[in-house]
Short mmCIF file of C-alpha atoms in Angstrom, two decimals:
data_model
loop_
_atom_site.label_atom_id
_atom_site.label_comp_id
_atom_site.label_asym_id
_atom_site.label_seq_id
_atom_site.Cartn_x
_atom_site.Cartn_y
_atom_site.Cartn_z
CA UNK A 834 0.00 0.00 0.00
CA UNK A 835 1.37 3.39 -1.00
CA UNK A 836 2.13 5.89 1.77
CA UNK A 837 0.08 8.99 0.98
CA UNK A 838 1.18 11.08 3.96
CA UNK A 839 3.77 13.07 2.01
CA UNK A 840 1.22 14.26 -0.59
CA UNK A 841 -0.48 17.63 -0.01
CA UNK A 842 -4.20 18.35 0.27
CA UNK A 843 -5.86 20.17 -2.64
CA UNK A 844 -8.35 22.96 -1.96
CA UNK A 845 -10.44 24.01 -4.94
CA UNK A 846 -11.86 27.53 -4.78
CA UNK A 847 -10.43 30.40 -2.76
CA UNK A 848 -13.46 31.98 -1.16
CA UNK A 849 -13.98 32.45 2.60
CA UNK A 850 -14.49 28.73 3.28
CA UNK A 851 -11.58 27.64 1.09
CA UNK A 852 -9.27 30.09 2.84
CA UNK A 853 -10.55 28.84 6.21
CA UNK A 854 -9.74 25.27 5.11
CA UNK A 855 -6.21 26.39 4.28
CA UNK A 856 -5.90 28.07 7.68
CA UNK A 857 -6.98 24.94 9.54
CA UNK A 858 -4.67 22.72 7.51
CA UNK A 859 -1.82 25.13 8.15
CA UNK A 860 -2.42 25.18 11.91
CA UNK A 861 -2.36 21.37 11.82
CA UNK A 862 0.92 21.34 9.84
CA UNK A 863 -0.70 19.75 6.79
CA UNK A 864 0.72 20.56 3.36
CA UNK A 865 -1.77 21.93 0.86
CA UNK A 866 -2.14 23.55 -2.53
CA UNK A 867 -4.85 26.04 -3.32
CA UNK A 868 -6.35 26.41 -6.82
CA UNK A 869 -8.44 29.50 -7.62
CA UNK A 870 -9.85 30.05 -11.11
CA UNK A 871 -9.90 33.84 -10.71
CA UNK A 872 -7.12 36.38 -10.89
CA UNK A 873 -7.28 36.99 -7.15
CA UNK A 874 -8.58 35.19 -4.09
CA UNK A 875 -12.32 35.38 -3.50
CA UNK A 876 -12.95 36.54 -7.07
CA UNK A 877 -16.67 35.77 -6.80
CA UNK A 878 -17.08 38.06 -3.81
CA UNK A 879 -15.71 40.98 -5.82
CA UNK A 880 -18.63 40.56 -8.24
CA UNK A 881 -20.96 41.57 -5.40
CA UNK A 882 -18.58 43.86 -3.53
CA UNK A 883 -21.28 46.54 -3.27
CA UNK A 884 -23.64 44.27 -1.30
CA UNK A 885 -23.79 44.42 2.49
CA UNK A 886 -24.10 40.93 3.92
CA UNK A 887 -26.46 39.93 6.73
CA UNK A 888 -24.09 38.66 9.41
CA UNK A 889 -21.81 40.85 11.57
CA UNK A 890 -18.04 40.37 11.60
CA UNK A 891 -18.05 38.08 14.64
CA UNK A 892 -19.65 35.36 12.50
CA UNK A 893 -17.52 35.98 9.40
CA UNK A 894 -13.99 35.35 10.68
CA UNK A 895 -12.83 31.76 11.05
CA UNK A 896 -11.03 30.84 14.30
CA UNK A 897 -7.88 29.41 12.68
CA UNK A 898 -7.76 32.31 10.22
CA UNK A 899 -7.98 34.77 13.11
CA UNK A 900 -5.08 32.98 14.82
CA UNK A 901 -2.88 33.26 11.72
CA UNK A 902 -3.82 36.89 11.07
CA UNK A 903 -3.32 37.95 14.70
CA UNK A 904 0.30 36.79 14.52
CA UNK A 905 0.89 39.43 11.80
CA UNK A 906 -0.40 42.33 13.88
CA UNK A 907 -3.68 42.41 11.98
CA UNK A 908 -6.45 44.34 13.74
CA UNK A 909 -9.85 42.66 13.58
CA UNK A 910 -12.89 44.70 12.53
CA UNK A 911 -15.49 45.54 15.17
CA UNK A 912 -17.52 42.43 15.99
CA UNK A 913 -20.93 44.05 15.54
CA UNK A 914 -20.20 45.87 12.26
CA UNK A 915 -21.75 44.39 9.12
CA UNK A 916 -19.39 44.39 6.13
CA UNK A 917 -19.96 44.78 2.43
CA UNK A 918 -18.44 42.22 0.10
CA UNK A 919 -15.60 44.66 -0.61
CA UNK A 920 -14.91 45.16 3.10
CA UNK A 921 -14.93 41.40 3.64
CA UNK A 922 -12.33 41.08 0.90
CA UNK A 923 -10.11 44.03 1.85
CA UNK A 924 -10.17 43.65 5.63
CA UNK A 925 -10.10 39.87 5.95
CA UNK A 926 -9.75 37.63 2.92
CA UNK A 927 -6.95 39.42 1.09
CA UNK A 928 -4.83 39.91 4.24
CA UNK A 929 -5.33 36.23 5.10
CA UNK A 930 -4.23 35.13 1.63
CA UNK A 931 -1.09 37.24 1.96
CA UNK A 932 0.10 35.62 5.20
CA UNK A 933 3.22 33.48 4.99
CA UNK A 934 1.47 30.15 5.82
CA UNK A 935 -0.98 30.58 2.92
CA UNK A 936 0.53 32.76 0.19
CA UNK A 937 3.20 30.33 -1.13
CA UNK A 938 0.60 27.61 -1.65
CA UNK A 939 -1.90 29.68 -3.64
CA UNK A 940 -2.28 29.18 -7.41
CA UNK A 941 -4.30 31.94 -9.10
CA UNK A 942 -5.77 31.80 -12.62
CA UNK A 943 -5.83 28.05 -12.03
CA UNK A 944 -9.04 26.31 -13.06
CA UNK A 945 -9.43 22.65 -12.08
CA UNK A 946 -10.74 20.82 -15.13
CA UNK A 947 -10.60 17.20 -13.94
CA UNK A 948 -10.19 15.19 -10.73
CA UNK A 949 -9.84 11.46 -10.17
CA UNK A 950 -7.78 8.64 -8.67
CA UNK A 951 -4.35 8.14 -10.23
CA UNK A 952 -4.58 5.68 -13.14
CA UNK A 953 -8.09 4.49 -12.15
CA UNK A 954 -11.36 5.64 -13.67
CA UNK A 955 -14.56 5.80 -11.66
CA UNK A 956 -15.58 2.21 -12.49
CA UNK A 957 -12.55 0.50 -10.87
CA UNK A 958 -12.76 -0.29 -7.15
CA UNK A 959 -9.83 -2.51 -6.09
CA UNK A 960 -7.11 -0.53 -4.31
CA UNK A 961 -8.83 2.76 -5.00
CA UNK A 962 -8.50 4.34 -1.57
CA UNK A 963 -4.78 3.59 -1.48
CA UNK A 964 -4.02 5.82 -4.46
CA UNK A 965 -3.59 9.60 -4.50
CA UNK A 966 -5.99 11.87 -6.34
CA UNK A 967 -4.81 13.45 -9.57
CA UNK A 968 -6.09 16.94 -10.35
CA UNK A 969 -5.60 18.60 -13.72
CA UNK A 970 -5.35 22.37 -13.56
CA UNK A 971 -5.40 24.85 -16.42
CA UNK A 972 -2.99 27.57 -15.30
CA UNK A 973 -2.88 30.57 -17.63
CA UNK A 974 -3.36 28.33 -20.64
CA UNK A 975 -0.92 25.61 -19.52
CA UNK A 976 -2.09 22.26 -18.18
CA UNK A 977 -0.52 21.23 -14.86
CA UNK A 978 -1.06 18.00 -12.94
CA UNK A 979 -0.90 17.59 -9.15
CA UNK A 980 -1.09 14.47 -7.01
CA UNK A 981 -2.73 14.94 -3.63
CA UNK A 982 -3.86 12.78 -0.71
CA UNK A 983 -7.19 14.54 -0.21
CA UNK A 984 -9.42 17.08 -1.94
CA UNK A 985 -11.66 19.75 -0.40
CA UNK A 986 -13.91 21.29 -3.05
CA UNK A 987 -15.07 24.73 -1.89
CA UNK A 988 -15.68 26.11 -5.37
CA UNK A 989 -19.19 27.29 -4.54
CA UNK A 990 -22.10 27.79 -6.92
CA UNK A 991 -22.07 31.54 -7.64
CA UNK A 992 -20.86 31.32 -11.25
CA UNK A 993 -23.53 28.76 -12.22
CA UNK A 994 -26.74 30.77 -12.23
CA UNK A 995 -30.12 29.16 -12.64
CA UNK A 996 -31.90 30.28 -15.84
CA UNK A 997 -35.01 32.43 -16.11
CA UNK A 998 -37.17 29.70 -17.55
CA UNK A 999 -39.81 27.80 -15.66
CA UNK A 1000 -38.72 24.40 -14.36
CA UNK A 1001 -35.03 25.31 -14.22
CA UNK A 1002 -34.47 25.33 -17.97
CA UNK A 1003 -33.71 28.21 -20.32
CA UNK A 1004 -36.71 30.13 -21.58
CA UNK A 1005 -37.10 30.29 -25.34
CA UNK A 1006 -35.05 33.28 -26.46
CA UNK A 1007 -33.18 33.63 -23.15
CA UNK A 1008 -29.77 32.77 -24.58
CA UNK A 1009 -30.35 34.92 -27.68
CA UNK A 1010 -31.12 37.98 -25.51
CA UNK A 1011 -28.53 37.33 -22.81
CA UNK A 1012 -26.79 40.69 -23.37
CA UNK A 1013 -29.77 42.37 -21.71
CA UNK A 1014 -29.96 39.86 -18.85
CA UNK A 1015 -27.78 40.21 -15.74
CA UNK A 1016 -27.37 37.04 -13.68
CA UNK A 1017 -26.72 37.84 -10.01
CA UNK A 1018 -26.76 41.21 -8.21
CA UNK A 1019 -25.81 44.17 -10.44
CA UNK A 1020 -24.17 47.25 -8.92
CA UNK A 1021 -27.19 49.39 -9.74
CA UNK A 1022 -26.10 52.48 -7.80
CA UNK A 1023 -22.44 52.20 -8.82
CA UNK A 1024 -20.75 50.60 -11.79
CA UNK A 1025 -24.02 49.74 -13.56
CA UNK A 1026 -25.99 52.93 -12.96
CA UNK A 1027 -26.07 53.88 -16.64
CA UNK A 1028 -27.40 50.45 -17.54
CA UNK A 1029 -30.51 50.86 -15.38
CA UNK A 1030 -31.31 54.57 -14.91
CA UNK A 1031 -34.63 55.62 -16.45
CA UNK A 1032 -35.11 52.09 -17.77
CA UNK A 1033 -37.93 49.61 -17.40
CA UNK A 1034 -36.31 46.80 -15.42
CA UNK A 1035 -37.66 43.35 -14.61
CA UNK A 1036 -36.25 41.50 -11.59
CA UNK A 1037 -36.88 37.74 -11.50
CA UNK A 1038 -36.45 35.76 -8.28
CA UNK A 1039 -37.75 35.42 -4.74
CA UNK A 1040 -34.59 35.40 -2.64
CA UNK A 1041 -32.51 38.06 -0.95
CA UNK A 1042 -30.56 38.79 -4.15
CA UNK A 1043 -33.73 39.85 -5.95
CA UNK A 1044 -34.85 41.93 -2.98
CA UNK A 1045 -31.44 43.66 -2.91
CA UNK A 1046 -31.77 44.54 -6.60
CA UNK A 1047 -35.29 45.91 -6.18
CA UNK A 1048 -34.34 48.07 -3.19
CA UNK A 1049 -31.42 49.54 -5.14
CA UNK A 1050 -33.64 50.19 -8.16
CA UNK A 1051 -36.04 52.05 -5.86
CA UNK A 1052 -33.17 54.25 -4.64
CA UNK A 1053 -32.14 54.83 -8.27
CA UNK A 1054 -35.69 55.92 -9.09
CA UNK A 1055 -35.39 58.83 -6.65
CA UNK A 1056 -32.77 60.43 -8.90
CA UNK A 1057 -34.06 59.00 -12.17
CA UNK A 1058 -37.87 58.96 -11.84
CA UNK A 1059 -38.52 57.31 -15.20
CA UNK A 1060 -37.04 54.08 -13.82
CA UNK A 1061 -39.79 51.44 -13.63
CA UNK A 1062 -39.54 48.31 -11.50
CA UNK A 1063 -41.22 44.99 -12.26
CA UNK A 1064 -40.89 41.83 -10.20
CA UNK A 1065 -41.67 38.25 -11.20
CA UNK A 1066 -41.81 35.51 -8.56
CA UNK A 1067 -42.68 31.84 -8.77
CA UNK A 1068 -43.97 31.62 -5.20
CA UNK A 1069 -46.31 33.45 -2.86
CA UNK A 1070 -45.14 36.83 -1.57
CA UNK A 1071 -45.83 35.96 2.06
CA UNK A 1072 -42.96 33.44 1.94
CA UNK A 1073 -40.55 36.08 0.64
CA UNK A 1074 -40.80 38.56 3.50
CA UNK A 1075 -39.19 36.10 5.91
CA UNK A 1076 -39.02 36.51 9.68
CA UNK A 1077 -38.73 40.33 9.65
CA UNK A 1078 -38.45 41.41 13.32
CA UNK A 1079 -38.18 37.78 14.42
CA UNK A 1080 -35.18 37.06 12.18
CA UNK A 1081 -32.05 36.13 14.15
CA UNK A 1082 -30.00 38.28 11.76
CA UNK A 1083 -31.33 41.84 12.04
CA UNK A 1084 -30.01 42.98 8.65
CA UNK A 1085 -31.73 40.08 6.89
CA UNK A 1086 -35.00 40.75 8.66
CA UNK A 1087 -34.81 44.42 7.67
CA UNK A 1088 -34.78 43.46 3.98
CA UNK A 1089 -38.07 41.64 4.41
CA UNK A 1090 -39.67 44.68 6.03
CA UNK A 1091 -38.36 47.07 3.38
CA UNK A 1092 -39.55 45.05 0.42
CA UNK A 1093 -42.96 44.49 2.01
CA UNK A 1094 -43.29 48.25 2.41
CA UNK A 1095 -42.47 48.90 -1.26
CA UNK A 1096 -45.00 46.31 -2.42
CA UNK A 1097 -47.77 47.61 -0.16
CA UNK A 1098 -47.08 51.17 -1.36
CA UNK A 1099 -47.35 50.11 -4.99
CA UNK A 1100 -43.76 51.06 -5.80
CA UNK A 1101 -43.14 47.73 -7.55
CA UNK A 1102 -45.31 45.96 -10.15
CA UNK A 1103 -45.52 42.37 -8.89
CA UNK A 1104 -46.46 39.28 -10.89
CA UNK A 1105 -46.86 36.09 -8.87
CA UNK A 1106 -46.97 33.16 -9.22
CA UNK A 1107 -45.52 33.59 -12.69
CA UNK A 1108 -43.82 30.95 -14.84
CA UNK A 1109 -41.60 32.33 -17.63
CA UNK A 1110 -41.54 30.44 -20.94
CA UNK A 1111 -40.20 32.88 -23.52
CA UNK A 1112 -38.14 36.04 -23.91
CA UNK A 1113 -38.85 37.96 -27.08
CA UNK A 1114 -37.83 41.26 -28.67
CA UNK A 1115 -39.91 43.95 -30.34
CA UNK A 1116 -38.62 47.34 -31.54
CA UNK A 1117 -35.56 47.18 -29.30
CA UNK A 1118 -37.48 46.23 -26.16
CA UNK A 1119 -37.80 42.88 -24.42
CA UNK A 1120 -40.98 41.01 -23.70
CA UNK A 1121 -41.63 38.13 -21.33
CA UNK A 1122 -44.22 35.46 -22.08
CA UNK A 1123 -45.44 33.18 -19.33
CA UNK A 1124 -48.33 31.94 -17.27
CA UNK A 1125 -49.81 33.58 -14.19
CA UNK A 1126 -52.47 31.54 -12.42
CA UNK A 1127 -52.71 29.28 -15.49
CA UNK A 1128 -53.45 32.22 -17.80
CA UNK A 1129 -50.99 33.32 -20.45
CA UNK A 1130 -49.57 36.76 -19.77
CA UNK A 1131 -47.15 38.95 -21.73
CA UNK A 1132 -45.04 41.75 -20.23
CA UNK A 1133 -43.67 44.15 -22.83
CA UNK A 1134 -41.57 47.29 -23.02
CA UNK A 1135 -38.71 46.01 -20.87
CA UNK A 1136 -35.18 47.35 -21.28
CA UNK A 1137 -33.29 45.05 -18.91
CA UNK A 1138 -33.81 41.86 -16.91
CA UNK A 1139 -32.08 40.98 -13.64
CA UNK A 1140 -32.08 37.23 -13.09
CA UNK A 1141 -31.75 36.40 -9.38
CA UNK A 1142 -33.10 32.88 -9.44
CA UNK A 1143 -30.28 31.28 -7.45
CA UNK A 1144 -27.44 29.05 -8.57
CA UNK A 1145 -26.46 25.40 -8.68
CA UNK A 1146 -23.23 23.41 -8.36
CA UNK A 1147 -20.88 22.45 -11.17
CA UNK A 1148 -19.85 18.78 -11.06
CA UNK A 1149 -18.29 18.69 -14.54
CA UNK A 1150 -14.70 18.46 -13.24
CA UNK A 1151 -15.66 15.71 -10.79
CA UNK A 1152 -16.83 13.15 -13.35
CA UNK A 1153 -14.23 10.57 -12.23
CA UNK A 1154 -14.90 10.97 -8.49
CA UNK A 1155 -17.41 8.75 -6.73
CA UNK A 1156 -19.89 11.19 -5.23
CA UNK A 1157 -22.97 10.84 -3.08
CA UNK A 1158 -25.23 13.70 -4.15
CA UNK A 1159 -28.88 14.24 -3.23
CA UNK A 1160 -30.97 13.94 -6.42
CA UNK A 1161 -33.23 16.87 -5.59
CA UNK A 1162 -31.08 19.47 -3.83
CA UNK A 1163 -27.78 18.47 -5.47
CA UNK A 1164 -26.26 18.81 -2.01
CA UNK A 1165 -24.03 16.34 -0.25
CA UNK A 1166 -26.54 13.55 0.33
CA UNK A 1167 -26.00 13.12 4.07
CA UNK A 1168 -26.95 16.74 4.85
CA UNK A 1169 -29.92 17.04 2.50
CA UNK A 1170 -32.47 16.39 5.23
CA UNK A 1171 -30.76 18.95 7.47
CA UNK A 1172 -30.84 21.78 4.93
CA UNK A 1173 -33.95 21.21 2.82
CA UNK A 1174 -35.31 24.79 2.41
CA UNK A 1175 -38.85 23.41 2.44
CA UNK A 1176 -38.25 22.46 6.07
CA UNK A 1177 -35.39 24.53 7.48
CA UNK A 1178 -34.09 28.07 7.57
CA UNK A 1179 -30.34 28.62 7.92
CA UNK A 1180 -30.81 29.22 11.63
CA UNK A 1181 -32.18 25.74 12.26
CA UNK A 1182 -29.46 23.65 10.60
CA UNK A 1183 -27.38 21.87 13.24
CA UNK A 1184 -23.57 21.90 13.02
CA UNK A 1185 -22.15 19.18 10.82
CA UNK A 1186 -18.72 18.26 9.52
CA UNK A 1187 -16.44 15.59 8.14
CA UNK A 1188 -18.71 12.63 8.89
CA UNK A 1189 -21.65 14.10 6.98
CA UNK A 1190 -19.48 15.46 4.16
CA UNK A 1191 -17.77 12.18 3.26
CA UNK A 1192 -18.17 10.72 -0.23
CA UNK A 1193 -17.64 7.13 -1.42
CA UNK A 1194 -14.16 8.17 -2.61
CA UNK A 1195 -12.25 8.32 0.67
CA UNK A 1196 -10.75 11.73 1.57
CA UNK A 1197 -12.79 13.64 -0.98
CA UNK A 1198 -15.02 16.39 0.45
CA UNK A 1199 -17.35 19.09 -0.83
CA UNK A 1200 -17.66 21.94 1.67
CA UNK A 1201 -19.01 25.47 1.77
CA UNK A 1202 -22.02 26.64 -0.23
CA UNK A 1203 -21.46 23.91 -2.84
CA UNK A 1204 -22.16 21.29 -0.16
CA UNK A 1205 -25.66 22.79 0.07
CA UNK A 1206 -26.27 22.32 -3.67
CA UNK A 1207 -29.31 24.39 -4.66
CA UNK A 1208 -30.38 25.16 -1.10
CA UNK A 1209 -30.08 28.94 -0.50
CA UNK A 1210 -29.70 28.87 3.28
CA UNK A 1211 -25.91 28.66 3.65
CA UNK A 1212 -23.95 30.80 6.14
CA UNK A 1213 -20.17 31.30 6.24
CA UNK A 1214 -20.03 30.14 9.86
CA UNK A 1215 -21.46 26.81 8.73
CA UNK A 1216 -18.68 26.40 6.20
CA UNK A 1217 -16.01 27.28 8.76
CA UNK A 1218 -17.19 24.46 11.01
CA UNK A 1219 -17.29 22.08 8.05
CA UNK A 1220 -13.64 22.67 7.12
CA UNK A 1221 -12.46 22.75 10.75
CA UNK A 1222 -13.85 19.25 11.15
CA UNK A 1223 -12.57 18.07 7.77
CA UNK A 1224 -9.03 19.37 8.37
CA UNK A 1225 -8.99 17.58 11.73
CA UNK A 1226 -10.00 14.29 10.09
CA UNK A 1227 -7.39 14.62 7.34
CA UNK A 1228 -4.76 15.23 10.04
CA UNK A 1229 -5.87 12.06 11.83
CA UNK A 1230 -7.52 13.79 14.81
CA UNK A 1231 -10.85 11.97 14.63
CA UNK A 1232 -11.94 13.10 18.09
CA UNK A 1233 -11.67 16.75 17.07
CA UNK A 1234 -13.34 15.97 13.73
#
């Protein structure tokens, strides 16, 4: 049996949870390599740098990361302050990536394109767990290959947006008109102000990303009164407002109250439940064809569409890994019952770690928001506990795991 102890651990995706995994492995004296597809760490966060998150700083800083940063003289932000994505990057993630335990092991512009056991495809079982993993990485146009003893995939779901169409498929015409569709949370009051001012804008989605976009469009309308806001949802509005004053995270509850106020005041044209089937174009404007309460309805005269319908994981580079994925949520199977959004909110999911995150291929783990699949209830603190436990198990400390 081959001794795998001298091989490093691979971490895929350099967001907050991936960096926390690196911190925990470093504290436990485990070698690791870190592959990030973007040009900097936490590239995805910089796409929503203008957004203020729900949780205060005390929940956003991992314990091992804090230990490493404190040794550099780093001063932690105030516990009760609530950061924007940019502040999270500048005041925590970037300084952490630049510390001496992490920085030499980080590979930027490095997209993992395939992962598997050395010399064995997915179908072969005998001796599988005794072989290292091989990961193929496209680094600035050059293919590199690494052998590692374990893999922690924290690549997230942010870059794999769900489409506009009903049933999770593209609406007819959606791809053809994609230049006028923004997937995610545009910087409506900043970089994208010219794209949306005095325009007729449709926001599609029922989560916090769609609410954020609508609230910013309402602020834009104060300066540019010809801005019109439309909102399509697939579910009942009462489920969108959330816990409001009863929400454990005050900032998240405030969003529910604000959007309810705009709807009640008639500031937003709401269409629900609405199933989109087609995006069409007429005289330079977009139209949306769908069904509301089983009756066909057409919205016309739209300039832009913001698609905030959530995201889903990418398993394409894991084709040769034996995974155990829930067929509905696309989460790690063992935690599906814990996180099902039809049953739980993010405040009711119990802590879980290495045991729940295991896959049939020994020492392969999916952690962070990708472990939740399509479930939208993930919190950074959950991911920090996941990788703390996983790093302990990889280091052989099963009691701590």
